[in-house]
Short mmCIF file of C-alpha atoms in Angstrom, two decimals:
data_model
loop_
_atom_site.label_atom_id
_atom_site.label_comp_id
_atom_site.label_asym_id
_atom_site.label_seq_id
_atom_site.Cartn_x
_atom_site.Cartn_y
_atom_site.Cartn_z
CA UNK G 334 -8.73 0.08 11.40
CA UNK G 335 -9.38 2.04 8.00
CA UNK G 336 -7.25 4.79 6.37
CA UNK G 337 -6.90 8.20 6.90
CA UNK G 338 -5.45 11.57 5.56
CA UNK G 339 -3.08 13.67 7.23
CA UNK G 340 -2.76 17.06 6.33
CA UNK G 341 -3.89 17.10 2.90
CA UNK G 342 -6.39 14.63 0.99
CA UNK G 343 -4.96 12.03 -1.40
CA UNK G 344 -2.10 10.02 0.78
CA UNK G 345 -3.84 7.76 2.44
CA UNK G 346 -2.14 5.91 5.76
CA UNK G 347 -2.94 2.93 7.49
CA UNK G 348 -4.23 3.48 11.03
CA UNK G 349 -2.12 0.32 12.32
CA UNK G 350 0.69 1.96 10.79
CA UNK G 351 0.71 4.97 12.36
CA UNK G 352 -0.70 4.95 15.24
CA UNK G 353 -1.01 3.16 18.67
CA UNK G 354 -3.63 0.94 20.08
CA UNK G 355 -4.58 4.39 21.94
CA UNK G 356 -4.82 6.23 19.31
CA UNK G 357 -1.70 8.10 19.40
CA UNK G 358 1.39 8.04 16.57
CA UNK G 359 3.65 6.27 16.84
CA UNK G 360 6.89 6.66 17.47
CA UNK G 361 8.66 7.65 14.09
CA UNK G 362 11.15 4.84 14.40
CA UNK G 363 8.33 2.35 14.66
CA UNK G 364 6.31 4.19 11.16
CA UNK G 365 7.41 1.81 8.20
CA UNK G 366 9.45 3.58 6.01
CA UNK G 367 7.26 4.74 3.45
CA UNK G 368 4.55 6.32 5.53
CA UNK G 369 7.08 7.59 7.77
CA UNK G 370 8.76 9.50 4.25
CA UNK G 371 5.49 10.42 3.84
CA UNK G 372 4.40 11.91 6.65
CA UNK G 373 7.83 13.85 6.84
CA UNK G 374 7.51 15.33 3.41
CA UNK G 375 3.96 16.50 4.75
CA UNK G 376 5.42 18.86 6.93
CA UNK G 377 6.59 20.73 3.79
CA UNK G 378 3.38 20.60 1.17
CA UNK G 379 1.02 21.57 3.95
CA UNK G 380 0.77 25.30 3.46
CA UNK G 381 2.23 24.98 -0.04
CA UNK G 382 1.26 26.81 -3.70
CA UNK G 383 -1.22 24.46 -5.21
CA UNK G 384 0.66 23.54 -8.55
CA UNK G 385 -2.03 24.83 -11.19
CA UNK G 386 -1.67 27.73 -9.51
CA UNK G 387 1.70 28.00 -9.20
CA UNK G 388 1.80 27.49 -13.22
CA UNK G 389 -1.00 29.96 -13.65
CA UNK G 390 0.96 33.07 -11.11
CA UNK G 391 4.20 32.01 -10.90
CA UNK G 392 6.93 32.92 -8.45
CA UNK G 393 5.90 36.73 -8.40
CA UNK G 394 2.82 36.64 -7.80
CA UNK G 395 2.57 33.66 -5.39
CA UNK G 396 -0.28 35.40 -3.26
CA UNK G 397 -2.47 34.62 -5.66
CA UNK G 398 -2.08 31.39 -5.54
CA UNK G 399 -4.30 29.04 -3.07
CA UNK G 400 -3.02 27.24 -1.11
CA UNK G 401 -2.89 23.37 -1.72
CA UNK G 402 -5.67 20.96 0.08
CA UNK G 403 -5.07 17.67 -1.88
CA UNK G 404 -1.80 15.70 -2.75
CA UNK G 405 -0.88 12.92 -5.65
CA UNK G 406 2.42 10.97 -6.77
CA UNK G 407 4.75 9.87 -4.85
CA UNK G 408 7.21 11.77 -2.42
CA UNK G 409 9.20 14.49 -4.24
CA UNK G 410 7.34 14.01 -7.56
CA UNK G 411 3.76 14.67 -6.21
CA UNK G 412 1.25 17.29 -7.36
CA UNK G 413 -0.72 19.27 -5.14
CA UNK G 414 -3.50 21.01 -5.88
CA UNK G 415 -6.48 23.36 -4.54
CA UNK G 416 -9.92 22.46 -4.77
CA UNK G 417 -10.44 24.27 -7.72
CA UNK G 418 -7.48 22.70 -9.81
CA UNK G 419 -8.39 19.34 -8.20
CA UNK G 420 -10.75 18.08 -10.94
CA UNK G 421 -8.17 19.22 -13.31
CA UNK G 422 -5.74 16.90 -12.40
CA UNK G 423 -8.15 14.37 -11.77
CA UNK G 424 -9.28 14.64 -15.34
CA UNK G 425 -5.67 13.75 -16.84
CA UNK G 426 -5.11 11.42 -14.94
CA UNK G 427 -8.53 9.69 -15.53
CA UNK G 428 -9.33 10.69 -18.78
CA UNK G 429 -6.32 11.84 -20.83
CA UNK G 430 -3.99 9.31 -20.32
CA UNK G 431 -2.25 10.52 -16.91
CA UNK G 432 -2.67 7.07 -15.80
CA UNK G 433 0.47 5.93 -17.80
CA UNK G 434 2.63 8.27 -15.13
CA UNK G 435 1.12 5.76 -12.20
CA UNK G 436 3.88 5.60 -9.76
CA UNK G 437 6.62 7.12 -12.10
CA UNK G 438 8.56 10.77 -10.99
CA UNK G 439 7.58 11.85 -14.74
CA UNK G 440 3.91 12.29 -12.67
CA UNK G 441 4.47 16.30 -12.05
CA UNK G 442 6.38 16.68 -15.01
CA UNK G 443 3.64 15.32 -17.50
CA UNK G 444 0.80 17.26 -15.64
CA UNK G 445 2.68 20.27 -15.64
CA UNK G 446 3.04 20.13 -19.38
CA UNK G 447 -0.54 19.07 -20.28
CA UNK G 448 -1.58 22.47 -17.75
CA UNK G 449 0.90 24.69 -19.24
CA UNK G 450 -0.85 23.46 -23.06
CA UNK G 451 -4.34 24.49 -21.94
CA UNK G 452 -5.42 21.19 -20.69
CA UNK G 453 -8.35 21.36 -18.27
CA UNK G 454 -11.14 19.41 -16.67
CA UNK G 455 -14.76 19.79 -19.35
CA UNK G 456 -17.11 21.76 -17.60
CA UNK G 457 -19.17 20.32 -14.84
CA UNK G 458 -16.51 17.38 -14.80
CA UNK G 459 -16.90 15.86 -11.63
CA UNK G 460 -13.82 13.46 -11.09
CA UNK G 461 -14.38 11.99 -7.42
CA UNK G 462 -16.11 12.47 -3.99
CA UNK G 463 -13.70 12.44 -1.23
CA UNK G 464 -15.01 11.78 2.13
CA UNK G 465 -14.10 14.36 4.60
CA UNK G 466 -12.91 13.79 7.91
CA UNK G 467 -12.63 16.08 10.75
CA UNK G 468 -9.31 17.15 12.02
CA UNK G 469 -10.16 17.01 15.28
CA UNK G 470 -10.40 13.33 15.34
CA UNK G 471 -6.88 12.96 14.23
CA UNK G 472 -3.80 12.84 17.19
CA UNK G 473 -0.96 14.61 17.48
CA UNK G 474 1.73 13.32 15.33
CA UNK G 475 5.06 12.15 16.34
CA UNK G 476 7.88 14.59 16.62
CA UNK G 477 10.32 15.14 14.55
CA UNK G 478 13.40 17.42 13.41
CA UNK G 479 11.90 20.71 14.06
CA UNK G 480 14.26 22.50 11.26
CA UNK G 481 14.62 19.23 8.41
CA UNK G 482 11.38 20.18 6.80
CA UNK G 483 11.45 23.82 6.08
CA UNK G 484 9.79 25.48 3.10
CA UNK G 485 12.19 28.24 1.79
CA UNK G 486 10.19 30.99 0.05
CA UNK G 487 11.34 33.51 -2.57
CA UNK G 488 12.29 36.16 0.29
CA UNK G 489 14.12 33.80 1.80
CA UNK G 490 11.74 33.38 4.80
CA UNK G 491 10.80 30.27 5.75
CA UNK G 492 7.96 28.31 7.50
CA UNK G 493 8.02 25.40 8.92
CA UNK G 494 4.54 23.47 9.51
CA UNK G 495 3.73 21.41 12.77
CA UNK G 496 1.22 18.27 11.70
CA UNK G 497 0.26 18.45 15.24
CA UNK G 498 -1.90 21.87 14.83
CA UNK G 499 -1.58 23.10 11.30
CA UNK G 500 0.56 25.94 12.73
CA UNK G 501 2.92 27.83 11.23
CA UNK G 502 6.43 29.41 12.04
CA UNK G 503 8.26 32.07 10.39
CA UNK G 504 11.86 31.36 10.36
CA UNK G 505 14.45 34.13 9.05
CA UNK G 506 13.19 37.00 6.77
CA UNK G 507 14.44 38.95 3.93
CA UNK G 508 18.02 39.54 5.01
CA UNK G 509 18.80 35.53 5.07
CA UNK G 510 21.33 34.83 2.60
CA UNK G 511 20.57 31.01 1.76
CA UNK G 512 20.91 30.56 -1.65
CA UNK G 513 17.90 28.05 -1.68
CA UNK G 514 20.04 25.40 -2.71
CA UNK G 515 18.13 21.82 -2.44
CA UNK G 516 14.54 23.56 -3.47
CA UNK G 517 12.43 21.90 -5.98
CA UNK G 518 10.93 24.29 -9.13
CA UNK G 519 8.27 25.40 -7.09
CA UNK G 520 9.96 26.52 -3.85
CA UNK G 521 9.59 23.29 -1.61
CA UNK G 522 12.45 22.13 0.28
CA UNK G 523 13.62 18.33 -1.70
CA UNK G 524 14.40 15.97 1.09
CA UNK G 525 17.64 13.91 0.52
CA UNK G 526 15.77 10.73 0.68
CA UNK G 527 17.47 7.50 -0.94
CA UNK G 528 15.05 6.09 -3.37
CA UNK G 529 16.04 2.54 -3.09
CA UNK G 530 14.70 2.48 -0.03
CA UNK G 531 10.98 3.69 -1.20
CA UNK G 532 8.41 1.22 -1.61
CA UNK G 533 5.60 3.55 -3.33
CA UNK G 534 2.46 1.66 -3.33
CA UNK G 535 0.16 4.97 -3.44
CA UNK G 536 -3.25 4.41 -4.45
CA UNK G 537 -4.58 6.77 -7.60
CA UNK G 538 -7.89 7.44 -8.48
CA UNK G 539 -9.50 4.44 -9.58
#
């Protein structure tokens, strides 16, 4: 068995990891911890802001962002990006010295910066061809705390994404009263994951 996405391109899971010899997921007790941490944190970039254009719009304007379709980093310090912004990731990491941040939670920090200065991918940069696989092929993922993953938005709704069928569900609405506590900068629910027990051994462009 190969790898696969799930959700968004750039994490990349082992087949034998997640899934059974039918085909299905696993169980999430029987995912090894990191692509288990993984595929939970999923449940909150899918749907997400892409983070160029996030940097770009900002909070107020966050329907004019797209919506993200690729991830990078590790779990709570990952990027994600549209297609357009994509290449201009790709091009800091590859070209100007984003490397450095390989595996490090400075990763969003440093691209953010280098965005916010005017950096951007050359014209015609290329970066990388992904190969695309169809979401139909992929099984239903194992279930898992239907309310641990939510997204909390700036009117307070939120929406919580099911791996199984890319659907989405409105929870709350603009009389909630949260105060959004736990959110990172760009409005994604932080998990309260214990970092000792990551073992990050994402693979970057190469």
């Amino acid at each position: 068995m190969g790898k696969v996405s799930i959700g968004l391109r750039g994490w990349r899971f082992e087949e034998d990891e997640v899934f059974d010899d039918d085909g299905a997921f696993k169980p999430l007790d029987e995912i090894p911890d990191d692509p288990r941490k993984r595929l939970l944190r999923l449940q909150t970039l899918v749907g997400s802001p892409c983070d160029a254009c996030w940097l770009i719009h900002g909070d107020e304007n966050l329907r004019e962002c797209n919506v993200s379709e690729v991830v990078y980093g590790e779990p709570l310090s990952e990027v994600t990006l549209c297609r357009d912004h994509e290449t201009d990731f790709l091009y800091w990491f590859l070209e100007a010295g984003g490397d450095r941040y390989k595996g490090e939670d400075e990763l969003q920090d440093a691209f953010h910066e280098w965005f916010l200065d005017g950096g951007r991918a050359p014209e015609g940069y290329g970066g990388i061809e992904h190969v695309e696989t169809d979401p139909d092929d992929i099984p239903e993922p194992p279930e898992a705390d239907p309310g641990a993953h939510d997204i909390e938005r700036p009117d307070r709704e939120r929406e919580r994404i099911d791996l199984r069928n890319m659907e989405v569900t409105t929870v709350g609405g603009e009389d909630d009263e949260s105060d959004g506590d736990g959110d990172d900068e760009n409005g994604r629910e932080e998990l309260d994951l214990d970092d000792a027990d990551l073992d990050l051994n994402q693979e970057y462009p190469s």
